[in-house]
Coordinates of C-alpha atoms in Angstrom, one line a residue:
I1 CA 0.2 0.1 -0.5
V2 CA 2.5 2.5 0.8
I3 CA 4.0 2.0 -3.1
S4 CA 1.0 2.5 -4.0
L5 CA 0.8 5.8 -2.4
I6 CA 4.3 7.0 -3.8
F7 CA 3.9 5.8 -6.4
T8 CA 0.4 8.0 -7.2
W9 CA 1.9 10.4 -5.1
Q10 CA 4.5 11.2 -7.6
N11 CA 2.1 10.7 -10.9
T12 CA 0.1 13.0 -9.2
A13 CA 3.1 15.6 -9.0
Q14 CA 5.1 15.0 -12.6
K15 CA 0.4 15.6 -13.3
E16 CA 0.4 19.0 -11.5
Q17 CA 3.8 19.6 -13.0
D18 CA 2.8 19.1 -16.9
I19 CA -0.2 21.1 -16.7
A20 CA 1.6 23.9 -14.5
N21 CA 3.8 23.5 -17.5
M22 CA 0.6 23.7 -20.3
L23 CA -1.1 27.2 -18.3
A24 CA 2.7 28.5 -18.5
R25 CA 3.0 28.0 -22.5
Q26 CA 0.0 29.0 -23.0
G27 CA -0.2 31.7 -21.3
N28 CA 3.0 33.1 -23.0
Q29 CA 1.5 32.3 -26.2
I30 CA -1.6 34.0 -25.6
I31 CA 0.6 37.1 -25.0
Y32 CA 2.5 36.8 -27.8
V33 CA -0.3 37.0 -30.3
V34 CA -2.5 39.4 -28.7
E35 CA 0.4 41.8 -28.4
A36 CA 1.6 40.5 -32.6
F37 CA -2.3 41.0 -32.8
V38 CA -2.3 44.6 -31.5
N39 CA 0.5 45.9 -32.6
N40 CA -0.6 45.5 -36.1
H41 CA -3.4 47.3 -35.9
I42 CA -1.8 50.1 -33.8
T43 CA 0.9 50.3 -37.3
A44 CA -2.1 50.5 -39.7
V45 CA -3.4 53.7 -37.9
N46 CA -0.3 55.5 -37.6
R47 CA 0.2 54.3 -40.7
L48 CA -3.1 56.1 -42.1
S49 CA -2.3 59.1 -39.9
S50 CA 0.9 59.6 -41.4
T51 CA -0.3 59.4 -45.3
L52 CA -3.1 62.1 -44.5
S53 CA -0.3 63.9 -42.4
E54 CA 1.8 63.8 -45.2
S55 CA -0.8 64.2 -48.3
N56 CA -2.1 67.4 -45.9
F57 CA -5.0 66.0 -47.0
T58 CA -5.0 66.3 -50.9
L59 CA -5.7 62.2 -50.9
P60 CA -8.9 61.4 -50.8
V61 CA -9.5 61.0 -47.3
Q62 CA -12.3 57.9 -47.4
T63 CA -11.3 56.1 -49.9
A64 CA -8.0 55.3 -47.5
L65 CA -9.9 55.2 -44.7
D66 CA -12.4 52.9 -46.3
T67 CA -9.1 50.8 -48.3
T68 CA -7.4 50.4 -44.7
A69 CA -10.8 49.5 -43.0
E70 CA -11.0 46.7 -45.2
N71 CA -7.7 45.6 -45.2
H72 CA -7.8 45.3 -41.8
P73 CA -11.8 43.3 -41.0
Y74 CA -11.0 43.0 -37.0
F75 CA -11.6 46.8 -36.6
I76 CA -16.0 47.2 -36.4
S77 CA -15.3 50.8 -37.0
M78 CA -12.5 53.4 -38.3
L79 CA -12.8 57.1 -38.5
V80 CA -10.7 60.3 -38.5
S81 CA -11.0 63.3 -37.0
V82 CA -10.3 67.0 -37.3
S83 CA -8.4 68.3 -34.1
E84 CA -11.6 70.1 -32.0
G85 CA -12.3 66.2 -32.0
Q86 CA -15.5 65.9 -34.4
V87 CA -15.1 62.6 -36.6
L88 CA -15.4 63.7 -40.4
Y89 CA -15.2 60.2 -41.7
A90 CA -16.1 57.2 -40.5
A91 CA -15.5 53.6 -41.8
P92 CA -17.6 51.4 -42.9
N93 CA -19.8 52.1 -44.8
K94 CA -23.1 51.9 -42.1
Y95 CA -21.0 54.7 -39.8
A96 CA -20.2 57.0 -42.7
Q97 CA -24.0 57.2 -43.4
L98 CA -24.1 58.2 -39.5
L99 CA -22.4 61.4 -40.4
T100 CA -24.9 62.8 -42.3
D101 CA -28.1 62.4 -39.5
G102 CA -26.9 66.3 -38.5
K103 CA -25.9 64.9 -35.4
K104 CA -21.5 65.9 -34.6
H105 CA -19.9 62.8 -33.8
T106 CA -17.3 64.4 -31.5
L107 CA -14.2 62.6 -29.5
I108 CA -13.0 65.6 -27.6
N109 CA -14.0 64.2 -24.4
R110 CA -12.9 60.7 -25.5
P111 CA -8.8 60.1 -22.9
Y112 CA -7.0 58.6 -26.6
F113 CA -8.1 61.6 -28.2
Q114 CA -6.6 64.3 -25.3
K115 CA -3.3 62.1 -24.9
A116 CA -2.8 61.7 -28.9
K117 CA -3.6 65.6 -28.7
Q118 CA -1.0 66.2 -26.1
T119 CA 1.8 63.5 -27.2
L120 CA 1.3 63.6 -30.4
Q121 CA 1.9 59.4 -30.1
P122 CA 0.0 56.6 -31.6
Q123 CA -1.9 55.5 -28.4
L124 CA -3.8 52.4 -27.2
S125 CA -7.0 52.7 -25.4
Q126 CA -8.5 51.2 -21.8
A127 CA -11.4 48.8 -22.4
I128 CA -14.2 51.4 -23.0
S129 CA -17.9 51.2 -24.5
G130 CA -18.5 52.6 -27.4
I131 CA -20.8 56.2 -27.3
G132 CA -21.1 57.1 -30.7
F133 CA -20.9 53.9 -33.3
G134 CA -22.8 51.0 -30.7
N135 CA -22.3 50.6 -27.4
D136 CA -20.2 47.5 -27.8
A137 CA -17.2 46.7 -25.0
I138 CA -14.0 47.5 -27.7
L139 CA -10.3 48.4 -27.8
T140 CA -9.1 51.5 -29.7
M141 CA -6.0 52.1 -31.5
S142 CA -5.9 55.9 -32.6
A143 CA -2.9 58.1 -34.3
P144 CA -2.2 61.9 -34.8
I145 CA -2.5 63.8 -37.9
S146 CA -0.3 66.8 -38.0
L147 CA 0.2 69.0 -40.8
E148 CA 3.0 71.2 -40.1
G149 CA 4.8 69.9 -37.1
E150 CA 1.2 70.8 -35.6
F151 CA -1.8 68.5 -34.3
S152 CA -5.0 68.5 -37.0
G153 CA -6.7 64.3 -35.9
I154 CA -6.8 61.5 -34.9
S155 CA -7.3 58.6 -37.4
Q156 CA -8.9 55.6 -34.7
G157 CA -9.5 51.7 -35.3
A158 CA -12.1 50.5 -32.7
I159 CA -11.6 46.5 -32.4
K160 CA -14.5 44.7 -29.8
L161 CA -13.4 43.1 -27.2
S162 CA -14.7 40.1 -27.5
T163 CA -12.5 40.0 -30.6
F164 CA -8.9 38.0 -28.0
A165 CA -12.0 35.8 -26.4
Q166 CA -11.5 33.7 -29.9
F167 CA -7.2 34.0 -29.7
K168 CA -7.6 30.7 -27.5
R169 CA -9.6 28.9 -29.7
E170 CA -7.8 29.7 -32.9
Y171 CA -4.4 30.3 -31.7
I172 CA -3.4 28.3 -28.7
D173 CA -2.6 24.3 -28.7
D174 CA -4.6 23.2 -26.5
N175 CA -2.9 19.3 -27.3
S176 CA 0.4 20.0 -25.3
F177 CA 0.2 16.6 -23.4

């Protein structure tokens, strides 16, 4: 009986260690995947802002915004605002249509807008609730647009928080042991 208990204890200890190792590995995988995903989307928004800044808004803004949104389908919405925070352009089209309803859509009170304006650096928001184009729980990536060194507005993309829940199913190996 003693030998059997020792064997059972060792086997249980080994299984516990295997599970701890698997959870650590999966945690690292999730961190890597989420960081790469978020960085890719921050880069897309930053690239859009840079393109708009460098062109002095001479290119068709709505076309550039639509193209960025189409190339990054996890963005549920994208927008471009002016320095006072008013949203002038939005994607996809269902949100662009909302801008023609006469209601003023503004970002002036959003912390990510204020911080982008102050620092002239790309921003990743904390989890927030959408207010202008729905009330989904979202994470936003924004980047300042500047003309001749002066803040002129932001480009911003929003991703539903629920998007991150599917990462485990799609990218994490559950068959590790």
